[in-house]
mmCIF file of C-alpha atoms and ligand atoms in Angstrom:
data_model
loop_
_atom_site.group_PDB
_atom_site.id
_atom_site.type_symbol
_atom_site.label_atom_id
_atom_site.label_comp_id
_atom_site.label_asym_id
_atom_site.label_seq_id
_atom_site.Cartn_x
_atom_site.Cartn_y
_atom_site.Cartn_z
ATOM 1 C CA MET A 1 11.091 2.549 -12.140
ATOM 2 C CA LYS A 2 13.748 0.423 -10.263
ATOM 3 C CA ARG A 3 14.828 2.336 -7.778
ATOM 4 C CA LYS A 4 18.535 1.684 -6.713
ATOM 5 C CA GLY A 5 18.231 2.394 -3.267
ATOM 6 C CA ILE A 6 20.115 4.742 -2.315
ATOM 7 C CA HIS A 7 18.284 6.255 0.874
ATOM 8 C CA LYS A 8 17.432 2.895 2.755
ATOM 9 C CA PRO A 9 15.888 2.400 5.223
ATOM 10 C CA THR A 10 13.067 3.675 2.800
ATOM 11 C CA ILE A 11 10.242 5.360 4.428
ATOM 12 C CA GLU A 12 7.876 2.171 3.657
ATOM 13 C CA ASP A 13 10.974 0.658 5.551
ATOM 14 C CA ALA A 14 10.601 1.960 8.672
ATOM 15 C CA ILE A 15 7.170 1.714 8.333
ATOM 16 C CA GLU A 16 6.745 -1.704 7.853
ATOM 17 C CA ILE A 17 9.298 -2.546 9.885
ATOM 18 C CA GLY A 18 7.711 -0.621 12.607
ATOM 19 C CA GLY A 19 4.842 -3.249 12.881
ATOM 20 C CA ILE A 20 2.052 -1.370 12.703
ATOM 21 C CA GLU A 21 -1.341 -2.940 11.277
ATOM 22 C CA THR A 22 -2.426 -0.141 7.974
ATOM 23 C CA LEU A 23 0.208 0.248 6.201
ATOM 24 C CA HIS A 24 -1.135 3.120 4.242
ATOM 25 C CA PRO A 25 -2.091 6.809 3.222
ATOM 26 C CA GLY A 26 -6.045 7.121 3.733
ATOM 27 C CA GLY A 27 -6.078 4.317 6.620
ATOM 28 C CA PHE A 28 -9.161 2.513 7.634
ATOM 29 C CA ALA A 29 -11.029 4.758 5.761
ATOM 30 C CA LEU A 30 -9.469 4.307 2.652
ATOM 31 C CA THR A 31 -9.629 0.436 2.944
ATOM 32 C CA LYS A 32 -13.598 0.399 3.146
ATOM 33 C CA ARG A 33 -14.161 2.712 0.729
ATOM 34 C CA THR A 34 -12.222 0.589 -1.633
ATOM 35 C CA ALA A 35 -14.594 -2.129 -0.802
ATOM 36 C CA GLU A 36 -17.665 -0.415 -1.366
ATOM 37 C CA LEU A 37 -17.069 0.657 -5.082
ATOM 38 C CA CYS A 38 -15.891 -3.291 -5.424
ATOM 39 C CA LYS A 39 -19.186 -4.142 -4.380
ATOM 40 C CA LEU A 40 -17.848 -6.764 -1.757
ATOM 41 C CA LYS A 41 -20.682 -9.252 -0.809
ATOM 42 C CA GLU A 42 -21.372 -13.126 0.741
ATOM 43 C CA GLY A 43 -20.081 -15.739 -1.665
ATOM 44 C CA LEU A 44 -16.964 -13.600 -4.245
ATOM 45 C CA LYS A 45 -12.995 -14.444 -3.925
ATOM 46 C CA VAL A 46 -11.107 -11.114 -3.144
ATOM 47 C CA LEU A 47 -7.122 -11.053 -3.763
ATOM 48 C CA ASP A 48 -5.407 -8.629 -1.849
ATOM 49 C CA VAL A 49 -2.258 -8.731 -3.382
ATOM 50 C CA SER A 50 0.872 -7.010 -1.794
ATOM 51 C CA SER A 51 -1.459 -7.794 1.612
ATOM 52 C CA GLY A 52 0.892 -6.652 4.404
ATOM 53 C CA ARG A 53 0.109 -7.004 7.984
ATOM 54 C CA GLY A 54 -3.449 -8.963 7.138
ATOM 55 C CA THR A 55 -5.755 -6.042 8.733
ATOM 56 C CA GLN A 56 -7.756 -5.635 5.441
ATOM 57 C CA ALA A 57 -8.329 -8.990 3.854
ATOM 58 C CA VAL A 58 -9.156 -10.318 7.875
ATOM 59 C CA TYR A 59 -11.836 -7.303 7.525
ATOM 60 C CA TYR A 60 -12.821 -7.701 4.650
ATOM 61 C CA ALA A 61 -13.842 -11.355 5.267
ATOM 62 C CA GLN A 62 -15.249 -10.337 8.703
ATOM 63 C CA THR A 63 -17.460 -7.922 7.191
ATOM 64 C CA TYR A 64 -18.278 -8.559 4.216
ATOM 65 C CA GLY A 65 -18.263 -12.457 4.079
ATOM 66 C CA VAL A 66 -15.775 -12.724 1.462
ATOM 67 C CA GLU A 67 -13.112 -15.077 1.060
ATOM 68 C CA VAL A 68 -9.810 -13.397 1.092
ATOM 69 C CA THR A 69 -5.870 -14.841 0.107
ATOM 70 C CA GLY A 70 -3.544 -12.683 0.552
ATOM 71 C CA VAL A 71 -0.446 -12.661 -1.676
ATOM 72 C CA ASP A 72 2.931 -11.136 -0.046
ATOM 73 C CA ILE A 73 6.658 -11.112 -1.156
ATOM 74 C CA SER A 74 7.520 -10.959 2.272
ATOM 75 C CA GLU A 75 8.178 -14.053 4.224
ATOM 76 C CA GLU A 76 7.566 -12.429 7.827
ATOM 77 C CA MET A 77 4.584 -10.634 7.111
ATOM 78 C CA VAL A 78 2.949 -14.216 5.763
ATOM 79 C CA ASN A 79 2.972 -16.455 8.834
ATOM 80 C CA PHE A 80 2.315 -13.372 10.748
ATOM 81 C CA VAL A 81 -0.590 -13.389 9.338
ATOM 82 C CA ASN A 82 -1.158 -16.947 8.982
ATOM 83 C CA GLN A 83 -1.175 -17.135 12.135
ATOM 84 C CA ARG A 84 -3.253 -14.463 13.274
ATOM 85 C CA ALA A 85 -5.937 -16.326 11.203
ATOM 86 C CA LYS A 86 -5.358 -19.386 12.635
ATOM 87 C CA GLU A 87 -5.390 -17.812 16.105
ATOM 88 C CA ASN A 88 -8.845 -15.745 15.113
ATOM 89 C CA ASN A 89 -10.492 -18.997 13.657
ATOM 90 C CA LEU A 90 -10.376 -17.231 10.062
ATOM 91 C CA THR A 91 -8.537 -19.950 8.258
ATOM 92 C CA ASP A 92 -11.529 -21.374 6.516
ATOM 93 C CA LYS A 93 -11.933 -17.422 5.321
ATOM 94 C CA VAL A 94 -8.652 -16.045 4.592
ATOM 95 C CA LYS A 95 -5.462 -17.095 3.511
ATOM 96 C CA PHE A 96 -2.142 -15.455 2.936
ATOM 97 C CA ILE A 97 0.168 -16.852 0.119
ATOM 98 C CA LEU A 98 4.187 -15.727 -0.125
ATOM 99 C CA GLY A 99 4.628 -14.350 -3.592
ATOM 100 C CA ASP A 100 5.402 -11.996 -6.035
ATOM 101 C CA SER A 101 2.888 -9.252 -7.305
ATOM 102 C CA GLN A 102 4.893 -8.487 -10.840
ATOM 103 C CA LYS A 103 4.232 -12.797 -11.555
ATOM 104 C CA LEU A 104 1.130 -13.598 -9.254
ATOM 105 C CA PRO A 105 1.040 -17.717 -8.368
ATOM 106 C CA PHE A 106 -2.312 -17.695 -9.793
ATOM 107 C CA PRO A 107 -3.535 -19.540 -12.803
ATOM 108 C CA ASP A 108 -5.187 -16.711 -15.146
ATOM 109 C CA ASN A 109 -8.697 -16.040 -14.486
ATOM 110 C CA SER A 110 -9.059 -16.758 -10.740
ATOM 111 C CA PHE A 111 -10.689 -14.402 -8.535
ATOM 112 C CA ASP A 112 -13.864 -11.669 -8.410
ATOM 113 C CA VAL A 113 -11.990 -9.084 -7.188
ATOM 114 C CA VAL A 114 -8.703 -7.966 -7.427
ATOM 115 C CA ILE A 115 -7.267 -5.199 -4.836
ATOM 116 C CA ASN A 116 -3.782 -3.698 -4.236
ATOM 117 C CA GLU A 117 -3.510 -1.524 -0.917
ATOM 118 C CA CYS A 118 -0.823 0.637 -1.978
ATOM 119 C CA ALA A 119 1.895 -1.165 -3.361
ATOM 120 C CA VAL A 120 1.715 -0.940 -7.427
ATOM 121 C CA GLY A 121 4.532 1.405 -6.838
ATOM 122 C CA ILE A 122 6.781 -0.473 -4.517
ATOM 123 C CA PRO A 123 8.567 -3.341 -8.004
ATOM 124 C CA ASP A 124 10.076 -2.706 -10.189
ATOM 125 C CA ASN A 125 7.349 -3.015 -12.632
ATOM 126 C CA SER A 126 5.054 -1.565 -11.754
ATOM 127 C CA GLN A 127 2.993 -2.122 -15.404
ATOM 128 C CA ALA A 128 3.383 -5.830 -14.630
ATOM 129 C CA VAL A 129 1.840 -5.605 -11.210
ATOM 130 C CA LEU A 130 -1.538 -4.662 -13.153
ATOM 131 C CA ASN A 131 -0.864 -6.518 -15.720
ATOM 132 C CA GLU A 132 -1.061 -9.602 -13.383
ATOM 133 C CA MET A 133 -3.465 -8.094 -11.223
ATOM 134 C CA GLN A 134 -5.577 -7.780 -14.820
ATOM 135 C CA ARG A 135 -4.643 -11.709 -15.310
ATOM 136 C CA VAL A 136 -5.743 -13.179 -12.515
ATOM 137 C CA VAL A 137 -9.863 -11.292 -12.174
ATOM 138 C CA LYS A 138 -12.291 -12.784 -14.428
ATOM 139 C CA LYS A 139 -14.312 -11.409 -16.914
ATOM 140 C CA GLY A 140 -16.278 -8.280 -15.636
ATOM 141 C CA GLY A 141 -14.713 -8.502 -12.024
ATOM 142 C CA ALA A 142 -13.727 -5.483 -10.330
ATOM 143 C CA VAL A 143 -9.969 -3.692 -10.188
ATOM 144 C CA ALA A 144 -8.711 -1.464 -7.466
ATOM 145 C CA MET A 145 -5.598 0.122 -6.464
ATOM 146 C CA HIS A 146 -4.478 2.705 -4.972
ATOM 147 C CA GLU A 147 -1.250 4.901 -5.242
ATOM 148 C CA SER A 148 0.631 7.865 -4.251
ATOM 149 C CA THR A 149 0.369 10.422 -7.573
ATOM 150 C CA TRP A 150 2.364 13.283 -8.094
ATOM 151 C CA ILE A 151 -0.627 16.018 -7.686
ATOM 152 C CA LYS A 152 1.567 18.856 -9.098
ATOM 153 C CA PRO A 153 4.372 19.636 -12.377
ATOM 154 C CA ILE A 154 7.906 18.702 -10.392
ATOM 155 C CA SER A 155 11.356 17.666 -11.952
ATOM 156 C CA SER A 156 12.281 14.224 -12.930
ATOM 157 C CA LYS A 157 15.208 14.782 -10.548
ATOM 158 C CA LYS A 158 12.990 15.378 -7.776
ATOM 159 C CA LYS A 159 10.667 12.415 -8.451
ATOM 160 C CA ASN A 160 13.435 10.763 -8.099
ATOM 161 C CA GLU A 161 14.635 11.410 -5.323
ATOM 162 C CA ILE A 162 10.973 11.152 -3.751
ATOM 163 C CA SER A 163 10.881 8.146 -4.691
ATOM 164 C CA GLU A 164 14.330 6.677 -3.368
ATOM 165 C CA ARG A 165 13.553 7.892 -0.173
ATOM 166 C CA TYR A 166 9.791 7.852 -0.050
ATOM 167 C CA GLY A 167 10.351 3.637 -1.683
ATOM 168 C CA THR A 168 8.214 3.659 -3.934
ATOM 169 C CA THR A 169 7.945 4.865 -7.288
ATOM 170 C CA PRO A 170 4.531 7.583 -7.435
ATOM 171 C CA LEU A 171 3.163 8.347 -11.070
ATOM 172 C CA GLU A 172 1.110 10.522 -12.087
ATOM 173 C CA PHE A 173 -3.070 10.947 -12.429
ATOM 174 C CA LYS A 174 -2.448 10.428 -15.788
ATOM 175 C CA GLU A 175 -0.091 8.202 -15.623
ATOM 176 C CA TRP A 176 -1.416 5.834 -13.424
ATOM 177 C CA ILE A 177 -4.748 5.952 -15.447
ATOM 178 C CA LYS A 178 -2.708 4.391 -19.071
ATOM 179 C CA MET A 179 -0.760 2.026 -17.087
ATOM 180 C CA LEU A 180 -4.386 0.899 -15.639
ATOM 181 C CA GLU A 181 -5.946 1.278 -19.699
ATOM 182 C CA ASN A 182 -2.976 -0.880 -20.903
ATOM 183 C CA ALA A 183 -3.251 -3.562 -18.094
ATOM 184 C CA GLY A 184 -6.348 -3.950 -19.973
ATOM 185 C CA ILE A 185 -8.687 -2.766 -17.115
ATOM 186 C CA SER A 186 -11.402 -0.231 -18.470
ATOM 187 C CA GLU A 187 -14.544 1.856 -17.053
ATOM 188 C CA ILE A 188 -12.075 3.404 -14.436
ATOM 189 C CA ILE A 189 -13.385 5.594 -11.679
ATOM 190 C CA SER A 190 -10.466 7.712 -9.072
ATOM 191 C CA GLU A 191 -10.738 10.347 -6.522
ATOM 192 C CA LEU A 192 -8.010 11.831 -5.402
ATOM 193 C CA GLU A 193 -9.087 15.019 -3.770
ATOM 194 C CA GLN A 194 -10.094 13.712 -1.091
ATOM 195 C CA TRP A 195 -7.272 11.278 -0.170
ATOM 196 C CA SER A 196 -4.473 14.193 -1.195
ATOM 197 C CA LYS A 197 -5.236 15.916 2.133
ATOM 198 C CA PRO A 198 -1.630 15.775 4.118
ATOM 199 C CA GLU A 199 -3.532 14.428 7.039
ATOM 200 C CA MET A 200 -4.307 10.827 4.975
ATOM 201 C CA PHE A 201 -0.591 10.465 5.116
ATOM 202 C CA TRP A 202 -0.311 10.134 8.807
ATOM 203 C CA ASP A 203 -4.005 9.442 9.761
ATOM 204 C CA ILE A 204 -3.644 5.657 9.373
ATOM 205 C CA ARG A 205 -3.919 3.961 12.220
ATOM 206 C CA LYS A 206 -6.988 1.479 12.739
ATOM 207 C CA ASP A 207 -7.833 2.576 16.473
ATOM 208 C CA ARG A 208 -7.397 5.528 16.902
ATOM 209 C CA LYS A 209 -7.036 9.618 15.609
ATOM 210 C CA VAL A 210 -3.006 10.989 14.345
ATOM 211 C CA THR A 211 -2.903 14.696 14.692
ATOM 212 C CA SER A 212 0.647 14.649 13.358
ATOM 213 C CA TYR A 213 2.951 13.069 11.067
ATOM 214 C CA LYS A 214 5.335 12.827 14.088
ATOM 215 C CA ARG A 215 2.372 10.473 16.347
ATOM 216 C CA VAL A 216 1.860 7.795 13.416
ATOM 217 C CA MET A 217 3.638 5.355 16.507
ATOM 218 C CA THR A 218 2.664 5.685 19.744
ATOM 219 C CA ILE A 219 6.341 6.139 22.030
ATOM 220 C CA PRO A 220 6.740 2.082 22.342
ATOM 221 C CA GLU A 221 6.193 2.026 19.020
ATOM 222 C CA LYS A 222 8.428 4.059 17.975
ATOM 223 C CA THR A 223 11.359 2.501 20.625
ATOM 224 C CA ARG A 224 10.856 -0.728 19.129
ATOM 225 C CA THR A 225 10.983 0.782 15.652
ATOM 226 C CA VAL A 226 14.631 2.671 16.360
ATOM 227 C CA PHE A 227 15.958 -0.264 17.789
ATOM 228 C CA ARG A 228 15.255 -2.676 15.125
ATOM 229 C CA ILE A 229 15.988 -0.338 13.037
ATOM 230 C CA MET A 230 19.553 -0.003 14.687
ATOM 231 C CA LYS A 231 20.062 -3.224 14.776
ATOM 232 C CA GLN A 232 19.563 -4.253 10.145
ATOM 233 C CA TYR A 233 21.221 -0.648 9.569
ATOM 234 C CA GLY A 234 23.036 0.575 12.466
ATOM 235 C CA ILE A 235 23.355 4.249 13.656
ATOM 236 C CA LYS A 236 23.143 6.019 10.239
ATOM 237 C CA GLY A 237 19.679 4.430 9.391
ATOM 238 C CA ILE A 238 17.956 6.101 12.588
ATOM 239 C CA PHE A 239 19.702 9.475 11.269
ATOM 240 C CA LYS A 240 18.668 8.454 7.184
ATOM 241 C CA VAL A 241 14.952 7.947 8.506
ATOM 242 C CA PHE A 242 14.909 11.160 9.931
ATOM 243 C CA GLU A 243 16.150 12.699 6.956
ATOM 244 C CA ASN A 244 13.876 11.014 4.613
ATOM 245 C CA GLU A 245 10.670 11.841 6.545
ATOM 246 C CA LYS A 246 11.228 15.481 6.940
ATOM 247 C CA ILE A 247 12.219 15.404 3.389
ATOM 248 C CA PHE A 248 9.089 13.752 2.037
ATOM 249 C CA PHE A 249 7.073 15.640 4.323
ATOM 250 C CA LYS A 250 7.995 19.150 2.618
ATOM 251 C CA THR A 251 6.339 17.456 -0.277
ATOM 252 C CA ILE A 252 3.409 16.510 1.032
ATOM 253 C CA PHE A 253 3.141 19.667 3.041
ATOM 254 C CA ASN A 254 4.293 21.699 -0.460
ATOM 255 C CA GLY A 255 1.074 19.983 -2.319
ATOM 256 C CA GLU A 256 3.417 18.046 -4.470
ATOM 257 C CA LEU A 257 2.575 14.881 -3.566
ATOM 258 C CA GLY A 258 -1.166 13.325 -3.199
ATOM 259 C CA TYR A 259 -3.019 9.919 -2.900
ATOM 260 C CA CYS A 260 -5.218 7.874 -5.831
ATOM 261 C CA LEU A 261 -8.008 5.671 -5.106
ATOM 262 C CA PHE A 262 -8.749 3.973 -8.772
ATOM 263 C CA LYS A 263 -11.068 1.554 -9.272
ATOM 264 C CA GLY A 264 -11.949 -0.353 -13.189
ATOM 265 C CA VAL A 265 -13.740 -3.847 -14.610
ATOM 266 C CA LYS A 266 -11.792 -6.201 -16.913
ATOM 267 C CA ARG A 267 -14.316 -6.363 -19.979
HETATM 268 C C1 LIG B 1 2.727 -0.495 1.790
HETATM 269 S S1 LIG B 1 2.760 -2.009 2.373
HETATM 270 C C2 LIG B 1 1.033 -2.153 2.413
HETATM 271 C C3 LIG B 1 0.642 -3.494 2.695
HETATM 272 C C4 LIG B 1 -1.462 -3.974 2.617
HETATM 273 N N1 LIG B 1 -2.317 -3.795 1.467
HETATM 274 C C5 LIG B 1 -2.015 -2.493 3.923
HETATM 275 O O1 LIG B 1 -1.903 -1.167 2.639
HETATM 276 O O2 LIG B 1 -1.586 -2.229 4.552
HETATM 277 C C6 LIG B 1 3.474 -2.663 1.030
HETATM 278 C C7 LIG B 1 3.507 -3.913 0.763
HETATM 279 O O3 LIG B 1 4.040 -4.792 -0.608
HETATM 280 C C8 LIG B 1 4.885 -5.627 -0.503
HETATM 281 N N2 LIG B 1 5.531 -6.121 -1.506
HETATM 282 C C9 LIG B 1 6.817 -5.158 -2.113
HETATM 283 N N3 LIG B 1 7.373 -6.051 -3.222
HETATM 284 C C10 LIG B 1 6.447 -7.139 -3.382
HETATM 285 C C11 LIG B 1 6.530 -7.478 -4.605
HETATM 286 N N4 LIG B 1 6.981 -7.290 -5.453
HETATM 287 N N5 LIG B 1 4.785 -8.287 -4.539
HETATM 288 C C12 LIG B 1 4.236 -8.770 -3.264
HETATM 289 N N6 LIG B 1 4.328 -7.866 -2.194
HETATM 290 C C13 LIG B 1 5.450 -6.935 -2.252
HETATM 291 C C14 LIG B 1 5.464 -5.811 1.419
HETATM 292 O O4 LIG B 1 6.236 -6.707 1.742
HETATM 293 C C15 LIG B 1 4.222 -4.799 1.896
HETATM 294 O O5 LIG B 1 3.748 -5.623 2.746
#
């Protein structure tokens, strides 16, 4: 869906501006589960689509010995994470390049596994993202994604409003399955219930347990984020983020929005 950008800065914008390391519901537990389902092991070539701050790519390389390429549309993220890889002597195992997930800069059948953590719904054309993930994975290779998923019937007007405030476009479970199938991905397995608990939306930090949505960021991180939002969007931007956060979390507490992990295979 093409969002109009009428509620900027969105929740996604604020999280990205904040600079924290894990940018998806389910946090690191979900990253580990994704690796497990994709059976990551030494020698495999993995593509991490919309790799963000590279936390997951680095984890995959260090834990499973896989070779990871990350691709992201944000120059700031790509530069940051390439620098981090250099500092940690990881450049033979991970590399990050600039690119659009709707038109991936790789030939067909380039990777053994292709993963997208929380970023299929962000670009205008989610179907194009999945088509591209299917195109660049080898035959028999695993494709995995996790994304926000409507779990109660709500009006399209409300869906559009939440998508605008969130900065991504959730779909219903059966709509995600259809999109994956349309992309040519089969043998789809999914995990919805365990990743849809409200705490999954805030317990996202790698090194500490978060017990409330108000505590995702530490005070210094919040201060830095507020300062950056002010600089980019002015004072109105701060009010907008608080408004978005309040309305967004209401849909989580109401049980309208959940989160789902999908894994399939290219046959
Ligand atoms: C919610 S974050 C997820 C980052 C990372 N996968 C994670 O889970 O921590 C979304 C990421 O998608 C990237 N992104 C947004 N639109 C994109 C596009 N069209 N192509 C590639 N990356 C995109 C953003 O720059 C951001 O890094």
